Short mmCIF file of C-alpha atoms in Angstrom, two decimals:
data_model
loop_
_atom_site.label_atom_id
_atom_site.label_comp_id
_atom_site.label_asym_id
_atom_site.label_seq_id
_atom_site.Cartn_x
_atom_site.Cartn_y
_atom_site.Cartn_z
CA MET Z 622 48.22 19.03 29.38
CA PRO Z 623 50.01 21.89 28.19
CA SER Z 624 51.95 24.51 30.80
CA ALA Z 625 49.36 27.63 30.73
CA PRO Z 626 51.74 30.11 28.49
CA GLU Z 627 53.80 32.91 31.13
CA SER Z 628 54.72 36.46 30.93
CA SER Z 629 59.12 37.73 31.14
CA PRO Z 630 58.93 40.98 32.16
CA ARG Z 631 58.65 42.72 29.38
CA GLY Z 632 56.09 41.18 28.31
CA PHE Z 633 56.52 37.72 26.02
CA ARG Z 634 54.82 35.34 26.53
CA HIS Z 635 56.38 31.29 27.18
CA ALA Z 636 54.40 28.35 27.03
CA SER Z 637 57.77 25.40 28.75
CA VAL Z 638 57.76 22.52 25.73
CA LEU Z 639 56.32 18.93 27.75
CA LEU Z 640 56.13 20.12 30.93
CA ASP Z 641 54.87 17.90 32.95
CA GLY Z 642 56.60 14.60 31.02
CA ALA Z 643 59.93 16.94 31.45
CA VAL Z 644 59.50 16.90 35.84
CA ASP Z 645 58.00 13.71 35.35
CA ALA Z 646 61.19 12.38 33.84
CA LEU Z 647 63.65 14.57 35.39
CA VAL Z 648 62.28 14.48 39.43
CA HIS Z 649 62.65 11.30 40.81
CA ASP Z 650 64.07 11.95 44.85
CA PRO Z 651 61.79 15.54 45.92
CA ALA Z 652 64.89 15.66 48.24
CA GLY Z 653 67.41 15.48 45.51
CA ALA Z 654 69.35 18.39 43.88
CA TYR Z 655 68.34 19.80 40.81
CA LEU Z 656 70.15 21.29 37.61
CA ASP Z 657 67.67 23.08 35.04
CA GLY Z 658 70.32 24.28 32.08
CA THR Z 659 68.53 26.36 30.56
CA PHE Z 660 66.51 28.24 32.96
CA GLY Z 661 64.49 30.47 30.22
CA ARG Z 662 61.48 31.55 31.71
CA GLY Z 663 61.53 29.87 34.65
CA GLY Z 664 58.92 27.93 33.34
CA HIS Z 665 60.31 24.10 34.09
CA SER Z 666 62.03 25.28 36.96
CA ARG Z 667 59.01 26.14 38.58
CA ALA Z 668 56.99 22.88 38.01
CA ILE Z 669 60.25 21.05 39.07
CA LEU Z 670 60.33 23.60 42.50
CA GLU Z 671 56.98 22.60 43.09
CA ARG Z 672 58.07 18.83 43.13
CA LEU Z 673 60.51 18.84 45.58
CA THR Z 674 60.55 18.49 49.08
CA PRO Z 675 62.02 20.84 51.71
CA GLN Z 676 65.25 19.23 51.77
CA GLY Z 677 65.30 19.74 47.78
CA ARG Z 678 67.64 21.30 45.76
CA LEU Z 679 67.36 22.87 42.27
CA LEU Z 680 70.27 25.04 40.36
CA ALA Z 681 69.60 27.02 37.32
CA ILE Z 682 71.48 28.69 35.09
CA ASP Z 683 71.18 30.63 31.17
CA ARG Z 684 73.72 33.01 29.28
CA ASP Z 685 70.83 35.09 28.92
CA PRO Z 686 71.08 38.57 31.19
CA GLN Z 687 67.00 38.78 30.52
CA ALA Z 688 67.13 35.69 31.69
CA ILE Z 689 68.81 36.22 34.33
CA ALA Z 690 66.71 39.35 35.52
CA GLU Z 691 63.19 37.39 35.48
CA ALA Z 692 65.21 34.74 37.44
CA GLU Z 693 64.97 37.20 40.58
CA SER Z 694 61.81 37.30 40.48
CA LEU Z 695 61.95 33.49 42.18
CA THR Z 696 62.30 33.97 45.36
CA ASP Z 697 62.49 30.08 47.32
CA PRO Z 698 65.13 29.78 49.24
CA ARG Z 699 65.75 25.85 47.98
CA PHE Z 700 66.99 28.30 44.41
CA THR Z 701 70.03 29.05 42.90
CA ILE Z 702 70.41 30.78 39.35
CA GLU Z 703 74.11 31.02 37.63
CA GLN Z 704 74.61 33.20 34.94
CA GLY Z 705 76.81 30.81 32.17
CA GLU Z 706 76.64 28.45 29.54
CA PHE Z 707 75.57 25.46 30.11
CA ALA Z 708 78.32 23.62 28.92
CA ARG Z 709 80.03 24.93 31.95
CA LEU Z 710 77.43 23.38 34.18
CA GLY Z 711 79.99 20.99 35.67
CA GLU Z 712 82.40 23.77 36.96
CA ILE Z 713 79.07 25.54 38.19
CA ALA Z 714 78.35 22.21 40.11
CA ARG Z 715 81.76 22.45 41.51
CA THR Z 716 81.30 25.67 42.77
CA TYR Z 717 78.11 24.57 44.64
CA GLY Z 718 79.20 21.55 45.72
CA LEU Z 719 77.17 19.54 43.53
CA HIS Z 720 79.26 17.92 41.21
CA GLY Z 721 78.71 14.75 40.79
CA ARG Z 722 75.54 14.52 43.33
CA LEU Z 723 72.97 15.89 41.26
CA SER Z 724 69.80 13.35 41.38
CA GLY Z 725 69.50 15.32 37.65
CA ILE Z 726 70.00 17.77 34.91
CA LEU Z 727 67.54 19.19 32.16
CA LEU Z 728 68.30 20.42 29.06
CA ASP Z 729 65.63 22.67 27.06
CA ILE Z 730 68.28 23.40 24.09
CA GLY Z 731 67.14 25.69 21.50
CA VAL Z 732 65.52 29.59 21.19
CA SER Z 733 62.35 30.88 23.55
CA SER Z 734 59.69 32.30 22.84
CA PRO Z 735 60.28 35.71 24.68
CA GLN Z 736 63.50 35.62 22.25
CA LEU Z 737 61.43 35.08 19.74
CA ASP Z 738 59.06 37.41 19.45
CA ASP Z 739 61.03 40.67 20.95
CA PRO Z 740 62.67 42.75 18.06
CA GLU Z 741 65.38 43.77 19.20
CA ARG Z 742 66.97 40.04 19.81
CA GLY Z 743 67.19 39.70 16.04
CA PHE Z 744 65.99 36.33 15.75
CA SER Z 745 63.61 36.44 14.09
CA PHE Z 746 62.16 36.70 10.22
CA LEU Z 747 59.26 38.02 10.84
CA ARG Z 748 59.61 40.96 12.58
CA ASP Z 749 62.16 43.36 12.00
CA GLY Z 750 64.70 44.22 14.70
CA PRO Z 751 69.04 44.74 14.72
CA LEU Z 752 70.21 41.87 13.57
CA ASP Z 753 72.01 40.77 15.95
CA MET Z 754 70.71 36.86 17.67
CA ARG Z 755 73.22 36.05 20.91
CA MET Z 756 71.93 34.60 23.15
CA ASP Z 757 74.17 36.92 25.65
CA PRO Z 758 74.18 40.24 23.64
CA THR Z 759 77.12 41.51 25.32
CA ARG Z 760 79.73 38.69 24.77
CA GLY Z 761 80.75 37.46 21.11
CA GLU Z 762 80.04 38.35 18.22
CA SER Z 763 76.18 39.28 16.60
CA ALA Z 764 75.25 37.51 13.14
CA ALA Z 765 75.40 40.81 11.46
CA ALA Z 766 79.56 41.21 12.13
CA PHE Z 767 79.44 37.31 10.87
CA ILE Z 768 77.90 37.79 8.16
CA ALA Z 769 80.06 40.82 7.65
CA ARG Z 770 83.32 39.00 7.82
CA ALA Z 771 82.46 35.53 6.76
CA ASP Z 772 83.08 35.30 2.71
CA GLU Z 773 80.58 33.13 0.50
CA GLY Z 774 82.66 29.70 1.37
CA GLU Z 775 81.63 29.68 4.43
CA LEU Z 776 78.25 31.15 4.66
CA ALA Z 777 77.16 28.57 2.65
CA ARG Z 778 79.13 26.18 4.92
CA VAL Z 779 76.78 26.80 7.62
CA PHE Z 780 73.86 27.47 5.88
CA LYS Z 781 74.29 23.83 4.59
CA GLU Z 782 75.45 22.65 7.50
CA TYR Z 783 73.72 24.83 10.32
CA GLY Z 784 70.15 25.13 8.14
CA GLU Z 785 70.52 22.36 6.41
CA GLU Z 786 69.80 24.61 3.52
CA ARG Z 787 69.87 23.03 -0.16
CA TYR Z 788 70.66 26.54 -1.88
CA ALA Z 789 72.99 27.44 0.84
CA ARG Z 790 76.24 28.40 -2.58
CA ARG Z 791 73.51 30.22 -3.92
CA LEU Z 792 72.18 32.84 -1.12
CA ALA Z 793 75.77 32.98 0.49
CA ARG Z 794 76.59 34.55 -2.82
CA ALA Z 795 73.13 36.64 -3.14
CA ILE Z 796 73.93 37.55 0.39
CA VAL Z 797 78.21 38.31 -0.54
CA ALA Z 798 76.23 40.48 -3.51
CA ARG Z 799 74.74 42.32 -1.65
CA ARG Z 800 76.39 43.63 1.46
CA GLY Z 801 79.06 44.87 -1.29
CA GLU Z 802 76.31 47.86 -1.68
CA HIS Z 803 75.15 48.14 1.79
CA PRO Z 804 76.52 45.80 4.51
CA PHE Z 805 73.90 44.23 6.42
CA GLU Z 806 71.84 45.82 10.27
CA ARG Z 807 68.26 44.75 10.43
CA THR Z 808 66.71 40.67 10.25
CA ALA Z 809 64.06 42.54 7.72
CA ASP Z 810 66.35 43.82 5.23
CA LEU Z 811 68.39 40.20 4.80
CA ALA Z 812 65.52 38.00 5.19
CA GLU Z 813 64.28 39.55 2.30
CA VAL Z 814 67.07 39.63 0.28
CA VAL Z 815 66.90 35.27 1.23
CA LYS Z 816 63.53 35.68 -0.32
CA VAL Z 817 64.01 37.11 -3.31
CA ALA Z 818 67.67 35.23 -3.89
CA HIS Z 819 65.35 31.52 -2.74
CA PRO Z 820 64.49 29.16 -5.62
CA ALA Z 821 61.99 26.57 -4.09
CA TRP Z 822 59.82 28.12 -1.45
CA GLU Z 823 58.42 25.20 0.88
CA LYS Z 824 54.73 25.57 2.26
CA HIS Z 825 53.67 26.93 5.25
CA LYS Z 826 57.17 27.81 5.16
CA HIS Z 827 59.12 31.52 4.66
CA PRO Z 828 62.44 30.80 2.76
CA ALA Z 829 64.10 32.34 5.32
CA THR Z 830 63.72 29.82 8.16
CA ARG Z 831 67.14 27.44 7.11
CA VAL Z 832 69.27 30.62 7.34
CA PHE Z 833 67.81 31.69 10.07
CA GLN Z 834 68.65 28.42 11.90
CA ALA Z 835 72.18 28.69 10.69
CA LEU Z 836 72.90 31.78 11.45
CA ARG Z 837 72.18 31.76 15.25
CA ILE Z 838 73.04 28.31 16.40
CA GLN Z 839 76.81 29.50 14.34
CA VAL Z 840 76.30 32.90 16.65
CA ASN Z 841 75.74 31.65 19.90
CA GLY Z 842 77.71 27.99 18.16
CA GLU Z 843 74.72 25.66 20.34
CA LEU Z 844 75.88 22.73 18.26
CA GLU Z 845 79.36 22.87 20.33
CA GLN Z 846 78.07 24.00 23.15
CA LEU Z 847 75.31 21.22 23.65
CA ASP Z 848 78.36 18.59 22.93
CA ALA Z 849 79.99 19.80 25.52
CA ALA Z 850 77.25 19.96 27.77
CA LEU Z 851 76.22 16.68 27.22
CA GLU Z 852 79.50 15.42 28.44
CA ALA Z 853 79.21 17.55 31.60
CA ALA Z 854 76.34 16.38 32.25
CA LEU Z 855 77.36 12.69 32.63
CA GLU Z 856 79.98 13.73 35.28
CA ALA Z 857 77.94 16.21 37.09
CA LEU Z 858 75.08 13.47 37.74
CA ALA Z 859 75.16 11.20 40.42
CA PRO Z 860 74.68 7.49 40.08
CA GLY Z 861 71.01 6.79 39.50
CA GLY Z 862 71.29 10.40 38.30
CA HIS Z 863 68.71 10.96 35.60
CA LEU Z 864 69.16 12.51 32.30
CA VAL Z 865 66.24 15.44 30.76
CA VAL Z 866 67.14 16.77 26.77
CA ILE Z 867 64.44 18.03 24.30
CA SER Z 868 65.61 19.68 21.63
CA PHE Z 869 63.89 21.25 18.68
CA HIS Z 870 65.24 20.57 15.74
CA SER Z 871 66.72 16.88 13.93
CA LEU Z 872 70.97 18.91 14.19
CA GLU Z 873 70.34 18.92 18.22
CA ASP Z 874 68.28 15.82 18.52
CA ARG Z 875 70.83 13.65 15.85
CA ARG Z 876 73.58 14.79 19.13
CA VAL Z 877 70.94 13.80 21.41
CA LYS Z 878 70.28 10.20 20.34
CA ARG Z 879 73.80 9.22 19.78
CA PHE Z 880 74.95 10.81 23.13
CA ILE Z 881 72.42 8.75 24.73
CA ARG Z 882 72.65 5.58 22.63
CA HIS Z 883 76.86 5.41 22.68
CA HIS Z 884 76.41 5.16 26.25
CA VAL Z 885 73.43 2.27 26.50
CA ARG Z 886 75.59 0.27 24.54
CA GLY Z 887 79.21 0.54 25.45
CA ASP Z 888 82.16 -0.05 23.84
CA THR Z 889 80.80 -2.64 21.07
CA HIS Z 890 84.72 -3.10 19.84
CA LEU Z 891 85.09 -5.34 22.89
CA PRO Z 892 85.55 -9.76 21.79
CA ARG Z 893 81.43 -10.99 22.32
CA GLY Z 894 81.27 -13.72 24.97
CA VAL Z 895 83.81 -12.43 27.38
CA PRO Z 896 82.83 -12.19 30.53
CA ILE Z 897 82.33 -7.99 31.16
CA ARG Z 898 81.42 -5.63 34.09
CA ASP Z 899 79.12 -2.45 32.69
CA GLU Z 900 81.97 -0.37 33.67
CA GLN Z 901 84.94 -2.60 31.73
CA LEU Z 902 82.06 -2.15 28.65
CA GLU Z 903 81.18 2.04 29.78
CA ARG Z 904 77.24 1.81 29.20
CA ARG Z 905 77.32 4.42 31.26
CA LEU Z 906 73.69 5.52 30.62
CA GLU Z 907 70.18 3.40 31.08
CA ALA Z 908 67.37 5.55 28.63
CA LEU Z 909 64.13 5.98 30.15
CA GLY Z 910 61.65 5.09 27.63
CA LYS Z 911 61.79 5.69 23.47
CA ALA Z 912 61.37 9.58 23.13
CA ARG Z 913 58.89 12.01 23.63
CA ARG Z 914 57.21 14.09 21.27
CA PRO Z 915 54.31 16.73 21.60
CA GLY Z 916 50.52 15.91 22.16
CA GLU Z 917 47.62 17.55 19.84
CA ALA Z 918 46.63 19.28 22.61
CA GLU Z 919 50.27 21.42 23.39
CA VAL Z 920 50.89 22.02 19.66
CA SER Z 921 47.53 23.28 19.56
CA GLU Z 922 47.98 25.40 22.39
CA ASN Z 923 51.92 25.85 21.57
CA PRO Z 924 52.72 25.27 17.90
CA ARG Z 925 56.29 25.94 18.01
CA ALA Z 926 56.16 22.85 20.09
CA ARG Z 927 55.27 21.01 16.79
CA SER Z 928 59.48 20.16 16.55
CA ALA Z 929 59.80 19.71 19.96
CA VAL Z 930 61.47 15.85 20.75
CA MET Z 931 62.66 14.83 24.43
CA ARG Z 932 65.10 11.98 25.61
CA ALA Z 933 65.33 10.47 28.37
CA ALA Z 934 68.27 8.85 30.51
CA ARG Z 935 69.64 7.31 33.36
CA LYS Z 936 73.20 7.25 35.14
CA ARG Z 937 74.41 3.52 35.64
CA TYR Z 938 77.29 4.85 37.51
#
Protein backbone atom coordinates (compact mmCIF):
# COMPACT_ATOMS: atom_id res chain seq x y z
CA MET A 1 0.00 0.00 0.00
CA PRO A 2 1.62 3.30 -1.07
CA SER A 3 2.14 5.88 1.60
CA ALA A 4 0.15 9.06 1.57
CA PRO A 5 2.16 12.11 0.55
CA GLU A 6 3.26 14.35 3.40
CA SER A 7 3.54 18.13 3.37
CA SER A 8 6.75 19.82 4.44
CA PRO A 9 6.69 23.18 6.24
CA ARG A 10 7.00 25.01 2.90
CA GLY A 11 4.16 23.04 1.33
CA PHE A 12 6.16 20.65 -0.84
CA ARG A 13 4.75 17.12 -0.96
CA HIS A 14 6.76 14.00 -0.26
CA ALA A 15 5.82 10.31 -0.39
CA SER A 16 8.21 7.85 1.26
CA VAL A 17 9.17 5.12 -1.19
CA LEU A 18 8.68 1.43 -0.27
CA LEU A 19 7.46 2.57 3.12
CA ASP A 20 5.83 -0.60 4.43
CA GLY A 21 8.34 -2.95 2.82
CA ALA A 22 11.30 -1.07 4.26
CA VAL A 23 9.86 -0.93 7.76
CA ASP A 24 8.84 -4.61 7.61
CA ALA A 25 12.41 -5.56 6.69
CA LEU A 26 13.94 -3.25 9.28
CA VAL A 27 11.95 -3.68 12.50
CA HIS A 28 12.37 -7.19 13.88
CA ASP A 29 12.60 -6.22 17.56
CA PRO A 30 9.94 -3.65 18.60
CA ALA A 31 11.89 -2.85 21.76
CA GLY A 32 15.18 -2.30 19.89
CA ALA A 33 17.15 0.80 18.92
CA TYR A 34 17.07 1.85 15.26
CA LEU A 35 18.76 4.46 13.09
CA ASP A 36 17.22 6.26 10.12
CA GLY A 37 20.25 7.60 8.28
CA THR A 38 18.22 9.83 5.95
CA PHE A 39 15.28 11.42 7.79
CA GLY A 40 14.11 13.46 4.78
CA ARG A 41 10.57 14.52 5.68
CA GLY A 42 10.14 11.78 8.25
CA GLY A 43 7.90 9.26 6.50
CA HIS A 44 10.03 6.25 7.33
CA SER A 45 10.86 7.51 10.81
CA ARG A 46 7.20 7.94 11.72
CA ALA A 47 6.38 4.47 10.41
CA ILE A 48 9.25 2.97 12.42
CA LEU A 49 8.05 4.66 15.60
CA GLU A 50 4.57 3.17 15.06
CA ARG A 51 6.14 -0.30 15.22
CA LEU A 52 8.18 0.29 18.39
CA THR A 53 7.17 -0.37 21.99
CA PRO A 54 7.69 2.31 24.65
CA GLN A 55 11.13 0.76 25.22
CA GLY A 56 12.14 1.21 21.58
CA ARG A 57 14.32 4.04 20.36
CA LEU A 58 14.95 5.80 17.04
CA LEU A 59 17.95 7.96 16.18
CA ALA A 60 17.74 9.86 12.88
CA ILE A 61 20.30 11.78 10.82
CA ASP A 62 20.02 14.30 8.00
CA ARG A 63 22.30 17.01 6.68
CA ASP A 64 19.52 19.13 5.20
CA PRO A 65 18.52 22.00 7.55
CA GLN A 66 14.96 21.81 6.22
CA ALA A 67 14.77 18.15 7.24
CA ILE A 68 15.98 19.07 10.72
CA ALA A 69 13.27 21.73 10.91
CA GLU A 70 10.66 19.16 9.87
CA ALA A 71 11.85 16.83 12.62
CA GLU A 72 10.97 19.44 15.24
CA SER A 73 7.30 18.48 14.73
CA LEU A 74 8.11 14.95 15.92
CA THR A 75 7.86 15.18 19.70
CA ASP A 76 7.99 11.46 20.47
CA PRO A 77 10.32 10.93 23.48
CA ARG A 78 11.75 7.81 21.78
CA PHE A 79 13.01 9.94 18.87
CA THR A 80 16.24 11.94 18.50
CA ILE A 81 17.71 13.60 15.41
CA GLU A 82 21.21 14.85 14.65
CA GLN A 83 22.25 17.06 11.75
CA GLY A 84 25.10 15.52 9.79
CA GLU A 85 26.13 13.29 6.90
CA PHE A 86 25.03 9.67 7.12
CA ALA A 87 28.64 8.66 6.53
CA ARG A 88 29.11 9.77 10.15
CA LEU A 89 26.47 7.40 11.48
CA GLY A 90 29.02 5.37 13.43
CA GLU A 91 30.34 8.45 15.19
CA ILE A 92 26.82 9.70 15.90
CA ALA A 93 25.72 6.29 17.21
CA ARG A 94 28.70 6.32 19.58
CA THR A 95 27.61 9.69 20.92
CA TYR A 96 24.33 8.13 22.05
CA GLY A 97 25.87 4.91 23.32
CA LEU A 98 24.32 2.89 20.48
CA HIS A 99 27.36 1.81 18.49
CA GLY A 100 27.30 -1.96 18.09
CA ARG A 101 23.85 -2.06 19.70
CA LEU A 102 21.54 -1.00 16.86
CA SER A 103 18.78 -3.43 15.90
CA GLY A 104 18.46 -1.88 12.46
CA ILE A 105 19.73 0.85 10.14
CA LEU A 106 17.76 2.33 7.24
CA LEU A 107 19.40 4.31 4.42
CA ASP A 108 17.01 5.89 1.90
CA ILE A 109 19.54 7.26 -0.58
CA GLY A 110 19.12 10.18 -2.92
CA VAL A 111 17.25 13.44 -3.17
CA SER A 112 13.79 13.97 -1.66
CA SER A 113 10.76 15.29 -3.49
CA PRO A 114 10.73 18.58 -1.51
CA GLN A 115 14.34 19.18 -2.51
CA LEU A 116 13.48 18.57 -6.17
CA ASP A 117 10.29 20.62 -6.06
CA ASP A 118 11.76 23.70 -4.37
CA PRO A 119 13.35 25.86 -7.14
CA GLU A 120 15.54 27.61 -4.57
CA ARG A 121 17.44 24.37 -3.92
CA GLY A 122 18.61 24.17 -7.54
CA PHE A 123 18.19 20.42 -8.02
CA SER A 124 15.73 20.44 -10.90
CA PHE A 125 16.13 21.31 -14.59
CA LEU A 126 12.34 21.71 -14.77
CA ARG A 127 12.15 24.67 -12.37
CA ASP A 128 14.39 27.70 -12.67
CA GLY A 129 16.37 28.54 -9.57
CA PRO A 130 19.88 29.16 -8.26
CA LEU A 131 22.33 26.50 -9.47
CA ASP A 132 23.09 25.10 -6.02
CA MET A 133 22.24 21.37 -5.51
CA ARG A 134 23.82 21.11 -2.04
CA MET A 135 21.85 19.00 0.41
CA ASP A 136 23.27 21.24 3.13
CA PRO A 137 23.29 24.73 1.55
CA THR A 138 25.50 26.06 4.35
CA ARG A 139 28.49 23.85 3.50
CA GLY A 140 30.65 22.90 0.56
CA GLU A 141 30.79 23.91 -3.08
CA SER A 142 27.65 24.66 -5.07
CA ALA A 143 27.05 23.29 -8.56
CA ALA A 144 27.59 26.79 -9.96
CA ALA A 145 30.96 27.06 -8.23
CA PHE A 146 32.03 23.63 -9.47
CA ILE A 147 31.06 24.42 -13.07
CA ALA A 148 32.91 27.73 -12.85
CA ARG A 149 36.23 26.15 -11.79
CA ALA A 150 36.29 22.68 -13.40
CA ASP A 151 38.09 22.27 -16.70
CA GLU A 152 36.55 20.47 -19.65
CA GLY A 153 38.18 17.16 -18.77
CA GLU A 154 36.91 17.15 -15.21
CA LEU A 155 33.40 18.09 -16.28
CA ALA A 156 33.39 15.31 -18.87
CA ARG A 157 34.63 12.80 -16.28
CA VAL A 158 31.87 13.75 -13.83
CA PHE A 159 29.16 13.58 -16.50
CA LYS A 160 30.39 10.18 -17.70
CA GLU A 161 31.08 8.55 -14.30
CA TYR A 162 28.20 9.97 -12.26
CA GLY A 163 25.63 10.57 -14.99
CA GLU A 164 26.59 7.73 -17.34
CA GLU A 165 26.24 10.34 -20.06
CA ARG A 166 27.31 9.06 -23.48
CA TYR A 167 28.02 12.56 -24.81
CA ALA A 168 29.90 13.77 -21.75
CA ARG A 169 32.80 15.36 -23.63
CA ARG A 170 30.55 17.16 -26.09
CA LEU A 171 28.36 18.60 -23.33
CA ALA A 172 31.37 19.62 -21.26
CA ARG A 173 32.81 21.43 -24.26
CA ALA A 174 29.55 23.35 -24.79
CA ILE A 175 29.40 24.35 -21.12
CA VAL A 176 33.00 25.58 -21.07
CA ALA A 177 32.46 27.57 -24.27
CA ARG A 178 29.35 29.27 -22.93
CA ARG A 179 30.71 30.06 -19.47
CA GLY A 180 33.45 32.09 -21.14
CA GLU A 181 30.74 34.53 -22.17
CA HIS A 182 28.70 34.44 -18.97
CA PRO A 183 28.93 32.25 -15.83
CA PHE A 184 26.22 29.72 -15.08
CA GLU A 185 24.08 30.82 -12.13
CA ARG A 186 20.61 29.41 -12.88
CA THR A 187 19.31 25.89 -13.45
CA ALA A 188 17.24 26.84 -16.50
CA ASP A 189 20.29 28.40 -18.16
CA LEU A 190 22.39 25.26 -17.74
CA ALA A 191 19.52 22.99 -18.81
CA GLU A 192 19.02 24.99 -22.01
CA VAL A 193 22.71 24.85 -22.98
CA VAL A 194 22.77 21.08 -22.43
CA LYS A 195 19.50 20.70 -24.33
CA VAL A 196 20.86 22.52 -27.37
CA ALA A 197 24.21 20.69 -27.29
CA HIS A 198 22.82 17.18 -26.77
CA PRO A 199 22.66 15.29 -30.09
CA ALA A 200 20.45 12.36 -29.06
CA TRP A 201 17.43 12.95 -26.86
CA GLU A 202 16.00 9.91 -25.07
CA LYS A 203 12.25 9.38 -25.26
CA HIS A 204 10.39 10.72 -22.21
CA LYS A 205 13.67 12.00 -20.69
CA HIS A 206 14.94 15.59 -20.62
CA PRO A 207 18.40 15.79 -22.26
CA ALA A 208 19.80 17.45 -19.11
CA THR A 209 18.72 14.60 -16.80
CA ARG A 210 22.08 12.85 -16.65
CA VAL A 211 24.11 16.04 -16.34
CA PHE A 212 22.01 17.25 -13.40
CA GLN A 213 22.28 13.85 -11.72
CA ALA A 214 26.05 13.89 -12.16
CA LEU A 215 26.44 17.38 -10.76
CA ARG A 216 24.29 16.56 -7.72
CA ILE A 217 26.34 13.46 -6.97
CA GLN A 218 29.58 15.41 -7.39
CA VAL A 219 28.53 18.36 -5.24
CA ASN A 220 27.29 16.17 -2.38
CA GLY A 221 29.93 13.44 -2.62
CA GLU A 222 27.06 10.96 -2.67
CA LEU A 223 28.88 7.80 -3.72
CA GLU A 224 31.72 8.34 -1.28
CA GLN A 225 29.13 9.03 1.41
CA LEU A 226 27.33 5.78 0.58
CA ASP A 227 30.50 3.68 0.68
CA ALA A 228 31.46 5.15 4.05
CA ALA A 229 27.94 4.74 5.44
CA LEU A 230 27.75 1.06 4.49
CA GLU A 231 31.03 0.29 6.22
CA ALA A 232 30.00 2.29 9.27
CA ALA A 233 26.59 0.59 9.40
CA LEU A 234 28.15 -2.87 9.49
CA GLU A 235 30.10 -1.95 12.62
CA ALA A 236 27.27 0.01 14.27
CA LEU A 237 24.73 -2.82 14.04
CA ALA A 238 24.33 -5.35 16.82
CA PRO A 239 24.69 -9.03 15.86
CA GLY A 240 21.36 -9.95 14.27
CA GLY A 241 20.72 -6.32 13.31
CA HIS A 242 19.12 -5.50 9.95
CA LEU A 243 20.48 -3.18 7.26
CA VAL A 244 17.94 -1.83 4.74
CA VAL A 245 19.01 0.36 1.82
CA ILE A 246 16.80 2.03 -0.78
CA SER A 247 18.62 3.38 -3.83
CA PHE A 248 17.35 5.25 -6.87
CA HIS A 249 19.86 4.73 -9.64
CA SER A 250 22.22 2.03 -10.83
CA LEU A 251 25.39 3.67 -9.51
CA GLU A 252 24.04 3.47 -5.96
CA ASP A 253 22.43 0.06 -6.29
CA ARG A 254 25.56 -1.54 -7.72
CA ARG A 255 27.53 -0.37 -4.70
CA VAL A 256 24.93 -1.68 -2.26
CA LYS A 257 24.63 -5.01 -4.09
CA ARG A 258 28.42 -5.42 -4.20
CA PHE A 259 28.79 -4.57 -0.50
CA ILE A 260 26.14 -7.05 0.63
CA ARG A 261 27.37 -9.78 -1.72
CA HIS A 262 30.96 -9.36 -0.50
CA HIS A 263 29.97 -9.77 3.14
CA VAL A 264 27.58 -12.65 2.37
CA ARG A 265 30.23 -14.63 0.48
CA GLY A 266 33.16 -13.67 2.67
CA ASP A 267 36.78 -14.27 1.71
CA THR A 268 36.58 -16.44 -1.41
CA HIS A 269 40.36 -16.73 -1.68
CA LEU A 270 40.72 -19.16 1.22
CA PRO A 271 41.35 -22.83 0.29
CA ARG A 272 38.31 -25.05 -0.29
CA GLY A 273 37.58 -28.01 1.94
CA VAL A 274 39.32 -26.57 4.99
CA PRO A 275 37.02 -26.33 8.06
CA ILE A 276 36.74 -22.60 8.68
CA ARG A 277 34.30 -20.64 10.83
CA ASP A 278 32.17 -17.82 9.41
CA GLU A 279 34.27 -15.35 11.41
CA GLN A 280 37.39 -16.54 9.60
CA LEU A 281 35.65 -16.25 6.22
CA GLU A 282 34.33 -12.82 7.24
CA ARG A 283 30.81 -13.76 6.17
CA ARG A 284 29.32 -10.98 8.22
CA LEU A 285 25.98 -10.57 6.44
CA GLU A 286 23.05 -12.74 5.43
CA ALA A 287 20.84 -11.44 2.61
CA LEU A 288 17.18 -11.01 3.55
CA GLY A 289 15.50 -12.06 0.34
CA LYS A 290 15.97 -10.62 -3.12
CA ALA A 291 16.02 -6.99 -4.20
CA ARG A 292 12.57 -5.44 -4.06
CA ARG A 293 11.02 -2.78 -6.29
CA PRO A 294 7.83 -0.71 -5.92
CA GLY A 295 4.63 -2.22 -7.23
CA GLU A 296 2.47 -0.73 -9.96
CA ALA A 297 0.14 0.94 -7.46
CA GLU A 298 2.99 2.78 -5.72
CA VAL A 299 4.57 3.89 -9.00
CA SER A 300 1.17 5.13 -10.19
CA GLU A 301 0.78 7.11 -6.96
CA ASN A 302 4.38 8.33 -6.96
CA PRO A 303 6.13 8.14 -10.38
CA ARG A 304 9.48 9.04 -8.80
CA ALA A 305 9.43 5.66 -7.08
CA ARG A 306 9.79 3.75 -10.36
CA SER A 307 13.60 3.49 -10.19
CA ALA A 308 13.80 2.54 -6.50
CA VAL A 309 15.48 -0.70 -5.42
CA MET A 310 15.48 -1.98 -1.83
CA ARG A 311 18.04 -4.46 -0.49
CA ALA A 312 18.18 -5.84 3.03
CA ALA A 313 20.61 -7.95 5.03
CA ARG A 314 21.12 -9.26 8.57
CA LYS A 315 24.42 -8.95 10.42
CA ARG A 316 25.71 -12.36 11.50
CA TYR A 317 28.26 -11.26 14.10
